[in-house]
Amino acid sequence: MLDIARIRNNPGEVRNALKKRLIDIDFTELLDWDATRRSLITRLEEMKAKRNKGSGEIPLLKKNGVDVTSLVGEMKALGYDIQILEDELKAVEEKIQDFMGGLPNIPANDVMAGGKENNQVARVFGEKPEFSFQPKHHVDLVTSLGLIDYERGVKIGGSGFWVYTGDGALLEWALLNYFIEEHIRDGYCFMLPPHILNWQSGYTAGQFPKFEEDVFRIEGSEEGKMQFILPTAETALINYHRNEILNEEDLPKKYFAYSPCYRKEAGSYRAEERGMIRGHQFNKVEMFQYTTPEQSETALEELVGKAERLVQGLGLHHQVSKLAAQDVGAGMGKTYDIEIWIPSMNIYKEVSSCSNAYDYQARRGNIRYRRKDTKKNEYLHTLNASGLATSRVLPAIVEQFQQEDGSVTVPEVLRKWVGKDRLRSIR
RNA sequence: GGAGAAGUAUCGAAGUGGUUAUAACGGCCCCGACUCGAAAUCGGGUUGCCCUGGAAGGGGCACGAGGGUUCGAAUCCCUCCUUCUCCGCCA
């Protein structure tokens, strides 16, 4: 949610900033509603003040034996007029709410305008691995090594699902353990949230109402009580402090959560994304911070740094991209992606998205903090960063660390959990 | 799933149709007095949001949420939510 006062005071500035996302929004109608709303409120409050005064006088007059019939009649008529204006006000406020709720966040000043093609590579780690043999695709590797069972995953869940088996499950779990261990060491609080969330949670995160089609709805949930399976733990973590006022001295609050992420990904399958690059369910550890406005820029750098170190610890070649405005999610103001090299696809794929939402989500969820100096309540800033999603890390590991004999070297940091330094074919 | 009870400020809690949401009373917290200092005691302060205004100020709304009745609702009625107790079922 944007601040309507900002639009009221600088409609041109906001419109231009949103143009970086390649959308053009005319605020004329909105500002019209806004003016109507405020004049209605003023008139209503005058009438209500009158009613309050009249209602206070009635018992006094009665006590003194004065006939109040005409005054009561007057108040009754006033009450009727108030009702009419209140209905009008409600209608215009709904329109404003709908309009505002549909607006995306304003990209930060230093974010490039335009689409994906304008994403900028900020940093690169390592180099593309060179193979002295014909490298294999991760689907072939994980299948022959017995790490993933795609066929039975589809049989029991449907297209877009797979089963981690044996060493594959061990490797997957080792990644999660590795991430968790790092975050705990950095002082982040470990959270295991519910996987089913209510509509308001989706709204606060900025996913609803626009992206309701992208999540799995729970069948049978009634209108107004819609529930869905979380597409990312971010949705749970942003709502953890919904409708709360935090103390400034408690900020920044640093959380991380593990959850599977469930996404419809309707229509986004492509031949080159076979395997586990894009599924309906994948595991992810998500970092999240609630900060003061002053802290949020630093916090974003911290989160990106943490995510990068995780990938570096695995020894995987990757790059960090600063996304252009159109590629930044609707609720976010600035985003860095960490993209990992997938040799078979000859492409870098996102394993972490680190974003600053500024006060956008806080406004939607009414999350504030009390400033120590002014004692005033202000919207805080929220940030999220994957740390990390595993579904592309595992393919990168098997592809980047594959050997000529079809075996795969286990990254050093994972060995204590996997229990071996090399994964070999089961056949 | 069934029966019952309850939701008022930071917490406990009073208030069951009117001139007290300036939300009694108490706790916490903050400031001050007393004190060498502290405890105790005494005095004072302490909800949020919105509209208007340059400001000072003025006004409105909110008693779990949303409707209704009424000139007037924390108080009466309806729907929903949450919590607690008991029963049932159960990983």
Tab-separated table of C-alpha atoms in Angstrom, chain A residues 68-300:
chain	number	residue	atom	x	y	z
A	68	VAL	CA	-38.677	17.487	23.911
A	69	THR	CA	-40.906	16.137	21.141
A	70	SER	CA	-39.746	18.643	18.521
A	71	LEU	CA	-36.078	18.256	19.412
A	72	VAL	CA	-36.362	14.474	19.223
A	73	GLY	CA	-37.983	14.831	15.812
A	74	GLU	CA	-35.169	17.087	14.693
A	75	MET	CA	-32.555	14.613	15.878
A	76	LYS	CA	-34.360	11.795	14.142
A	77	ALA	CA	-34.222	13.666	10.834
A	78	LEU	CA	-30.549	14.435	11.419
A	79	GLY	CA	-29.860	10.763	12.091
A	80	TYR	CA	-31.475	9.896	8.787
A	81	ASP	CA	-29.274	12.371	6.908
A	82	ILE	CA	-26.193	11.034	8.662
A	83	GLN	CA	-27.062	7.525	7.539
A	84	ILE	CA	-27.269	8.639	3.901
A	85	LEU	CA	-23.879	10.351	4.000
A	86	GLU	CA	-22.301	7.413	5.777
A	87	ASP	CA	-23.416	5.079	3.019
A	88	GLU	CA	-21.894	7.448	0.479
A	89	LEU	CA	-18.671	7.618	2.446
A	90	LYS	CA	-18.469	3.860	2.727
A	91	ALA	CA	-18.914	3.477	-1.018
A	92	VAL	CA	-16.171	5.962	-1.899
A	93	GLU	CA	-13.796	4.515	0.693
A	94	GLU	CA	-14.248	1.084	-0.827
A	95	LYS	CA	-13.311	2.462	-4.245
A	96	ILE	CA	-10.218	4.125	-2.812
A	97	GLN	CA	-9.260	0.951	-0.968
A	98	ASP	CA	-9.596	-1.179	-4.113
A	99	PHE	CA	-7.545	1.247	-6.154
A	100	MET	CA	-4.812	1.637	-3.561
A	101	GLY	CA	-4.684	-2.088	-2.833
A	102	GLY	CA	-3.975	-2.770	-6.495
A	103	LEU	CA	-1.054	-0.337	-6.803
A	104	PRO	CA	2.432	-1.840	-6.742
A	105	ASN	CA	5.289	-0.476	-4.681
A	106	ILE	CA	7.342	2.442	-5.952
A	107	PRO	CA	10.774	1.283	-7.159
A	108	ALA	CA	13.679	2.745	-5.198
A	109	ASN	CA	15.508	5.667	-6.800
A	110	ASP	CA	18.551	3.610	-7.713
A	111	VAL	CA	16.513	0.871	-9.428
A	112	MET	CA	16.806	0.825	-13.208
A	113	ALA	CA	13.675	1.367	-15.273
A	114	GLY	CA	12.342	-1.301	-17.599
A	115	GLY	CA	12.193	-5.075	-17.755
A	116	LYS	CA	14.504	-8.053	-17.212
A	117	GLU	CA	16.816	-6.955	-20.022
A	118	ASN	CA	17.877	-4.037	-17.826
A	119	ASN	CA	18.857	-6.190	-14.856
A	120	GLN	CA	22.410	-5.425	-13.843
A	121	VAL	CA	24.968	-7.966	-12.733
A	122	ALA	CA	26.456	-6.549	-9.555
A	123	ARG	CA	28.929	-9.300	-8.636
A	124	VAL	CA	30.145	-12.654	-9.903
A	125	PHE	CA	31.573	-15.454	-7.792
A	126	GLY	CA	33.758	-18.171	-9.243
A	127	GLU	CA	33.864	-19.271	-12.835
A	128	LYS	CA	31.844	-21.499	-15.088
A	129	PRO	CA	33.125	-25.018	-14.575
A	130	GLU	CA	34.960	-26.543	-17.524
A	131	PHE	CA	34.445	-30.230	-18.154
A	132	SER	CA	36.922	-32.492	-19.890
A	133	PHE	CA	34.023	-34.804	-20.704
A	134	GLN	CA	30.446	-34.401	-21.862
A	135	PRO	CA	28.595	-33.148	-18.755
A	136	LYS	CA	25.219	-34.612	-17.966
A	137	HIS	CA	21.888	-32.962	-17.267
A	138	HIS	CA	20.877	-32.966	-13.610
A	139	VAL	CA	17.766	-35.027	-14.342
A	140	ASP	CA	19.968	-37.836	-15.655
A	141	LEU	CA	22.414	-37.477	-12.808
A	142	VAL	CA	19.909	-37.450	-9.943
A	143	THR	CA	18.038	-40.329	-11.542
A	144	SER	CA	21.057	-42.543	-12.027
A	145	LEU	CA	22.375	-41.655	-8.576
A	146	GLY	CA	18.979	-42.478	-7.058
A	147	LEU	CA	18.544	-39.037	-5.516
A	148	ILE	CA	15.212	-38.056	-7.043
A	149	ASP	CA	12.306	-40.157	-8.267
A	150	TYR	CA	10.386	-38.082	-10.790
A	151	GLU	CA	8.138	-40.829	-12.125
A	152	ARG	CA	6.725	-41.862	-8.792
A	153	GLY	CA	6.464	-38.201	-7.742
A	154	VAL	CA	4.165	-37.596	-10.691
A	155	LYS	CA	2.297	-40.806	-9.956
A	156	ILE	CA	1.440	-39.844	-6.400
A	157	GLY	CA	1.216	-36.047	-6.663
A	158	GLY	CA	0.818	-35.177	-10.321
A	159	SER	CA	2.888	-33.248	-12.817
A	160	GLY	CA	5.406	-30.928	-11.215
A	161	PHE	CA	6.115	-33.067	-8.156
A	162	TRP	CA	9.027	-35.321	-7.301
A	163	VAL	CA	10.271	-37.471	-4.445
A	164	TYR	CA	13.645	-37.108	-2.753
A	165	THR	CA	14.935	-40.579	-2.074
A	166	GLY	CA	17.801	-41.913	0.045
A	167	ASP	CA	20.940	-39.829	-0.448
A	168	GLY	CA	18.831	-37.274	-2.305
A	169	ALA	CA	16.691	-36.678	0.773
A	170	LEU	CA	19.863	-36.628	2.848
A	171	LEU	CA	21.468	-34.067	0.558
A	172	GLU	CA	18.321	-31.921	0.546
A	173	TRP	CA	18.089	-32.070	4.332
A	174	ALA	CA	21.793	-31.308	4.644
A	175	LEU	CA	21.297	-28.099	2.664
A	176	LEU	CA	18.491	-27.041	4.959
A	177	ASN	CA	20.570	-27.879	8.031
A	178	TYR	CA	23.470	-25.889	6.647
A	179	PHE	CA	21.290	-22.822	6.071
A	180	ILE	CA	19.632	-23.104	9.475
A	181	GLU	CA	22.960	-23.451	11.253
A	182	GLU	CA	24.288	-20.296	9.582
A	183	HIS	CA	21.238	-18.204	10.432
A	184	ILE	CA	21.196	-19.302	14.032
A	185	ARG	CA	24.856	-18.386	14.296
A	186	ASP	CA	23.999	-14.908	12.950
A	187	GLY	CA	21.389	-14.419	15.661
A	188	TYR	CA	18.250	-14.908	13.607
A	189	CYS	CA	15.229	-16.427	15.343
A	190	PHE	CA	14.105	-19.781	13.949
A	191	MET	CA	10.398	-19.996	13.122
A	192	LEU	CA	8.199	-22.833	11.908
A	193	PRO	CA	4.955	-21.204	10.751
A	194	PRO	CA	1.606	-22.680	9.755
A	195	HIS	CA	1.483	-23.716	6.107
A	196	ILE	CA	-2.153	-22.756	5.685
A	197	LEU	CA	-2.819	-19.045	5.880
A	198	ASN	CA	-5.884	-16.813	5.702
A	199	TRP	CA	-6.766	-14.225	3.080
A	200	GLN	CA	-5.621	-11.251	5.120
A	201	SER	CA	-2.136	-12.746	5.274
A	202	GLY	CA	-1.986	-12.891	1.502
A	203	TYR	CA	-3.194	-9.302	1.309
A	204	THR	CA	-0.597	-7.963	3.740
A	205	ALA	CA	2.207	-9.695	1.872
A	206	GLY	CA	1.041	-7.923	-1.283
A	207	GLN	CA	0.169	-11.149	-3.086
A	208	PHE	CA	-3.586	-10.567	-2.944
A	209	PRO	CA	-5.816	-9.533	-4.567
A	210	LYS	CA	-3.710	-9.455	-7.739
A	211	PHE	CA	-2.006	-12.839	-7.552
A	212	GLU	CA	-4.683	-14.981	-5.946
A	213	GLU	CA	-4.572	-17.319	-8.928
A	214	ASP	CA	-0.971	-18.275	-8.210
A	215	VAL	CA	-1.652	-20.046	-4.913
A	216	PHE	CA	-3.366	-23.287	-3.971
A	217	ARG	CA	-6.673	-22.516	-2.311
A	218	ILE	CA	-8.058	-24.769	0.355
A	219	GLU	CA	-11.194	-26.351	-1.023
A	220	GLY	CA	-14.353	-25.505	0.883
A	221	SER	CA	-13.130	-22.391	2.630
A	222	GLU	CA	-16.042	-19.973	2.648
A	223	GLU	CA	-16.187	-16.557	1.063
A	224	GLY	CA	-14.475	-14.085	3.372
A	225	LYS	CA	-12.597	-16.883	5.087
A	226	MET	CA	-10.518	-18.033	2.167
A	227	GLN	CA	-7.438	-20.014	3.121
A	228	PHE	CA	-4.489	-21.057	0.990
A	229	ILE	CA	-1.252	-22.991	1.227
A	230	LEU	CA	1.701	-20.679	1.551
A	231	PRO	CA	3.732	-19.935	-1.583
A	232	THR	CA	6.670	-18.837	0.597
A	233	ALA	CA	7.342	-18.513	4.319
A	234	GLU	CA	7.629	-14.774	3.734
A	235	THR	CA	3.834	-14.666	3.652
A	236	ALA	CA	3.734	-16.106	7.155
A	237	LEU	CA	6.589	-14.023	8.562
A	238	ILE	CA	5.296	-10.646	7.368
A	239	ASN	CA	2.005	-11.414	9.092
A	240	TYR	CA	3.580	-12.489	12.346
A	241	HIS	CA	3.468	-8.896	13.618
A	242	ARG	CA	0.384	-7.785	11.688
A	243	ASN	CA	-1.633	-5.093	13.509
A	244	GLU	CA	1.062	-4.646	16.098
A	245	ILE	CA	3.064	-1.721	17.389
A	246	LEU	CA	6.652	-2.713	18.137
A	247	ASN	CA	9.163	-0.850	20.281
A	248	GLU	CA	11.996	0.885	18.486
A	249	GLU	CA	14.563	-0.752	20.759
A	250	ASP	CA	13.353	-4.196	19.620
A	251	LEU	CA	14.236	-3.404	15.993
A	252	PRO	CA	15.607	-4.804	13.847
A	253	LYS	CA	13.798	-8.081	14.422
A	254	LYS	CA	15.476	-10.897	12.525
A	255	TYR	CA	13.647	-14.115	11.751
A	256	PHE	CA	14.070	-17.081	9.500
A	257	ALA	CA	11.712	-19.897	8.711
A	258	TYR	CA	11.812	-23.178	6.914
A	259	SER	CA	8.797	-24.249	4.904
A	260	PRO	CA	7.982	-26.014	1.697
A	261	CYS	CA	6.636	-23.517	-0.832
A	262	TYR	CA	3.573	-24.408	-2.856
A	263	ARG	CA	2.928	-22.667	-6.138
A	264	LYS	CA	0.637	-23.314	-9.066
A	265	GLU	CA	3.148	-22.047	-11.634
A	266	ALA	CA	0.324	-22.372	-14.124
A	267	GLY	CA	1.464	-22.173	-17.713
A	268	SER	CA	5.093	-21.543	-16.866
A	269	TYR	CA	6.497	-24.950	-17.725
A	270	ARG	CA	9.011	-24.984	-20.458
A	271	ALA	CA	10.973	-27.808	-21.909
A	272	GLU	CA	14.264	-26.430	-20.613
A	273	GLU	CA	12.839	-26.304	-17.114
A	274	ARG	CA	12.414	-30.046	-16.882
A	275	GLY	CA	13.532	-31.618	-13.682
A	276	MET	CA	13.306	-29.660	-10.515
A	277	ILE	CA	13.880	-26.135	-11.746
A	278	ARG	CA	10.233	-25.171	-11.376
A	279	GLY	CA	7.912	-27.401	-9.400
A	280	HIS	CA	4.687	-27.014	-7.453
A	281	GLN	CA	6.510	-27.663	-4.207
A	282	PHE	CA	10.021	-26.824	-3.159
A	283	ASN	CA	11.873	-26.339	0.093
A	284	LYS	CA	13.074	-22.952	1.159
A	285	VAL	CA	14.564	-21.249	4.155
A	286	GLU	CA	13.439	-17.641	4.253
A	287	MET	CA	15.037	-14.768	6.128
A	288	PHE	CA	12.952	-11.829	7.241
A	289	GLN	CA	13.590	-8.528	8.981
A	290	TYR	CA	11.444	-5.833	10.531
A	291	THR	CA	13.465	-2.611	10.736
A	292	THR	CA	13.173	1.125	11.235
A	293	PRO	CA	13.268	3.168	8.001
A	294	GLU	CA	16.831	4.199	8.855
A	295	GLN	CA	18.005	0.604	9.160
A	296	SER	CA	16.449	-0.970	6.088
A	297	GLU	CA	19.099	-0.173	3.460
A	298	THR	CA	21.823	-1.700	5.605
A	299	ALA	CA	19.583	-4.642	6.392
A	300	LEU	CA	19.133	-5.377	2.691
